[in-house]
Amino acid sequence: TNFKEIRNIIIDKKKRTNPEDFVVVIKPGPEATYKNTVDMLDEMTINDVKRYALVDIYDQELQLMSKTEQSGG
């Protein structure tokens, strides 16, 4: 998703997910800035997300993102 929608998505997913099962995985892409990453980590605090991980993004995921963006999805 894009950054502007993330707060609403987190709130929605938290409502529909068992708290013991709720985990957010953050995978900054090559275009992500340091500020973007810090903003996402701030969202974890703002939304009281107890479990999250900051991990590298795989090449296959970058390709999928590119195809999705090209198709307008």
PDB file of C-alpha atoms in Angstrom:
ATOM      1  CA  THR A   1       0.000   0.000   0.000  1.00  0.00           C
ATOM      2  CA  ASN A   2       1.043   3.576  -0.097  1.00  0.00           C
ATOM      3  CA  PHE A   3       2.011   5.591   2.953  1.00  0.00           C
ATOM      4  CA  LYS A   4      -1.140   7.734   3.005  1.00  0.00           C
ATOM      5  CA  GLU A   5      -3.404   4.708   3.533  1.00  0.00           C
ATOM      6  CA  ILE A   6      -1.325   2.800   6.046  1.00  0.00           C
ATOM      7  CA  ARG A   7      -2.925   4.088   9.265  1.00  0.00           C
ATOM      8  CA  ASN A   8      -6.425   3.076   8.165  1.00  0.00           C
ATOM      9  CA  ILE A   9      -5.186  -0.325   7.018  1.00  0.00           C
ATOM     10  CA  ILE A  10      -3.445  -0.976  10.343  1.00  0.00           C
ATOM     11  CA  ILE A  11      -6.558   0.028  12.297  1.00  0.00           C
ATOM     12  CA  ASP A  12      -8.776  -2.194  10.137  1.00  0.00           C
ATOM     13  CA  LYS A  13      -6.463  -5.206  10.332  1.00  0.00           C
ATOM     14  CA  LYS A  14      -6.082  -4.855  14.118  1.00  0.00           C
ATOM     15  CA  LYS A  15      -9.867  -4.930  14.490  1.00  0.00           C
ATOM     16  CA  ARG A  16     -10.196  -8.084  12.391  1.00  0.00           C
ATOM     17  CA  THR A  17      -7.167 -10.007  13.710  1.00  0.00           C
ATOM     18  CA  ASN A  18      -6.572 -11.827  16.968  1.00  0.00           C
ATOM     19  CA  PRO A  19      -4.057  -9.652  18.883  1.00  0.00           C
ATOM     20  CA  GLU A  20      -1.797 -12.673  19.410  1.00  0.00           C
ATOM     21  CA  ASP A  21      -1.592 -13.178  15.638  1.00  0.00           C
ATOM     22  CA  PHE A  22      -1.156  -9.542  14.555  1.00  0.00           C
ATOM     23  CA  VAL A  23       2.288  -8.807  13.094  1.00  0.00           C
ATOM     24  CA  VAL A  24       3.292  -6.057  10.671  1.00  0.00           C
ATOM     25  CA  VAL A  25       6.178  -6.689   8.272  1.00  0.00           C
ATOM     26  CA  ILE A  26       7.829  -3.509   6.965  1.00  0.00           C
ATOM     27  CA  LYS A  27       9.827  -3.915   3.757  1.00  0.00           C
ATOM     28  CA  PRO A  28      11.227  -0.600   2.522  1.00  0.00           C
ATOM     29  CA  GLY A  29      11.806  -0.572  -1.224  1.00  0.00           C
ATOM     30  CA  PRO A  30      14.765   0.990  -3.014  1.00  0.00           C
ATOM     31  CA  GLU A  31      12.929   4.308  -3.362  1.00  0.00           C
ATOM     32  CA  ALA A  32      12.156   4.510   0.371  1.00  0.00           C
ATOM     33  CA  THR A  33      13.943   7.263   2.221  1.00  0.00           C
ATOM     34  CA  TYR A  34      15.191   7.226   5.783  1.00  0.00           C
ATOM     35  CA  LYS A  35      12.282   9.550   6.649  1.00  0.00           C
ATOM     36  CA  ASN A  36       9.774   7.104   5.104  1.00  0.00           C
ATOM     37  CA  THR A  37      11.158   4.291   7.218  1.00  0.00           C
ATOM     38  CA  VAL A  38      11.097   6.350  10.411  1.00  0.00           C
ATOM     39  CA  ASP A  39       7.528   7.460   9.602  1.00  0.00           C
ATOM     40  CA  MET A  40       6.471   3.814   9.283  1.00  0.00           C
ATOM     41  CA  LEU A  41       8.113   2.968  12.596  1.00  0.00           C
ATOM     42  CA  ASP A  42       6.278   5.946  14.127  1.00  0.00           C
ATOM     43  CA  GLU A  43       3.003   4.498  12.802  1.00  0.00           C
ATOM     44  CA  MET A  44       3.738   1.308  14.721  1.00  0.00           C
ATOM     45  CA  THR A  45       3.958   3.352  17.930  1.00  0.00           C
ATOM     46  CA  ILE A  46       0.953   5.558  17.133  1.00  0.00           C
ATOM     47  CA  ASN A  47      -1.211   2.505  16.406  1.00  0.00           C
ATOM     48  CA  ASP A  48       0.117   0.523  19.363  1.00  0.00           C
ATOM     49  CA  VAL A  49       1.440  -2.300  17.185  1.00  0.00           C
ATOM     50  CA  LYS A  50       3.229  -4.631  19.581  1.00  0.00           C
ATOM     51  CA  ARG A  51       4.938  -6.885  17.025  1.00  0.00           C
ATOM     52  CA  TYR A  52       6.535  -5.724  13.811  1.00  0.00           C
ATOM     53  CA  ALA A  53       9.630  -6.510  11.781  1.00  0.00           C
ATOM     54  CA  LEU A  54      11.767  -4.391   9.480  1.00  0.00           C
ATOM     55  CA  VAL A  55      13.167  -6.715   6.807  1.00  0.00           C
ATOM     56  CA  ASP A  56      14.746  -6.584   3.358  1.00  0.00           C
ATOM     57  CA  ILE A  57      12.515  -6.764   0.319  1.00  0.00           C
ATOM     58  CA  TYR A  58      13.088  -9.600  -2.180  1.00  0.00           C
ATOM     59  CA  ASP A  59      13.668  -9.048  -5.912  1.00  0.00           C
ATOM     60  CA  GLN A  60      10.499 -11.023  -6.689  1.00  0.00           C
ATOM     61  CA  GLU A  61       8.475  -8.621  -4.521  1.00  0.00           C
ATOM     62  CA  LEU A  62       9.981  -5.618  -6.307  1.00  0.00           C
ATOM     63  CA  GLN A  63       9.019  -7.150  -9.656  1.00  0.00           C
ATOM     64  CA  LEU A  64       5.472  -7.772  -8.445  1.00  0.00           C
ATOM     65  CA  MET A  65       5.217  -4.184  -7.168  1.00  0.00           C
ATOM     66  CA  SER A  66       6.427  -2.883 -10.506  1.00  0.00           C
ATOM     67  CA  LYS A  67       3.875  -4.958 -12.441  1.00  0.00           C
ATOM     68  CA  THR A  68       1.087  -3.864 -10.096  1.00  0.00           C
ATOM     69  CA  GLU A  69       2.022  -0.189 -10.499  1.00  0.00           C
ATOM     70  CA  GLN A  70       2.200  -0.527 -14.296  1.00  0.00           C
ATOM     71  CA  SER A  71      -1.249  -2.072 -14.442  1.00  0.00           C
ATOM     72  CA  GLY A  72      -2.676   0.715 -12.281  1.00  0.00           C
ATOM     73  CA  GLY A  73      -3.549  -1.622  -9.392  1.00  0.00           C
TER      74      GLY A  73
END
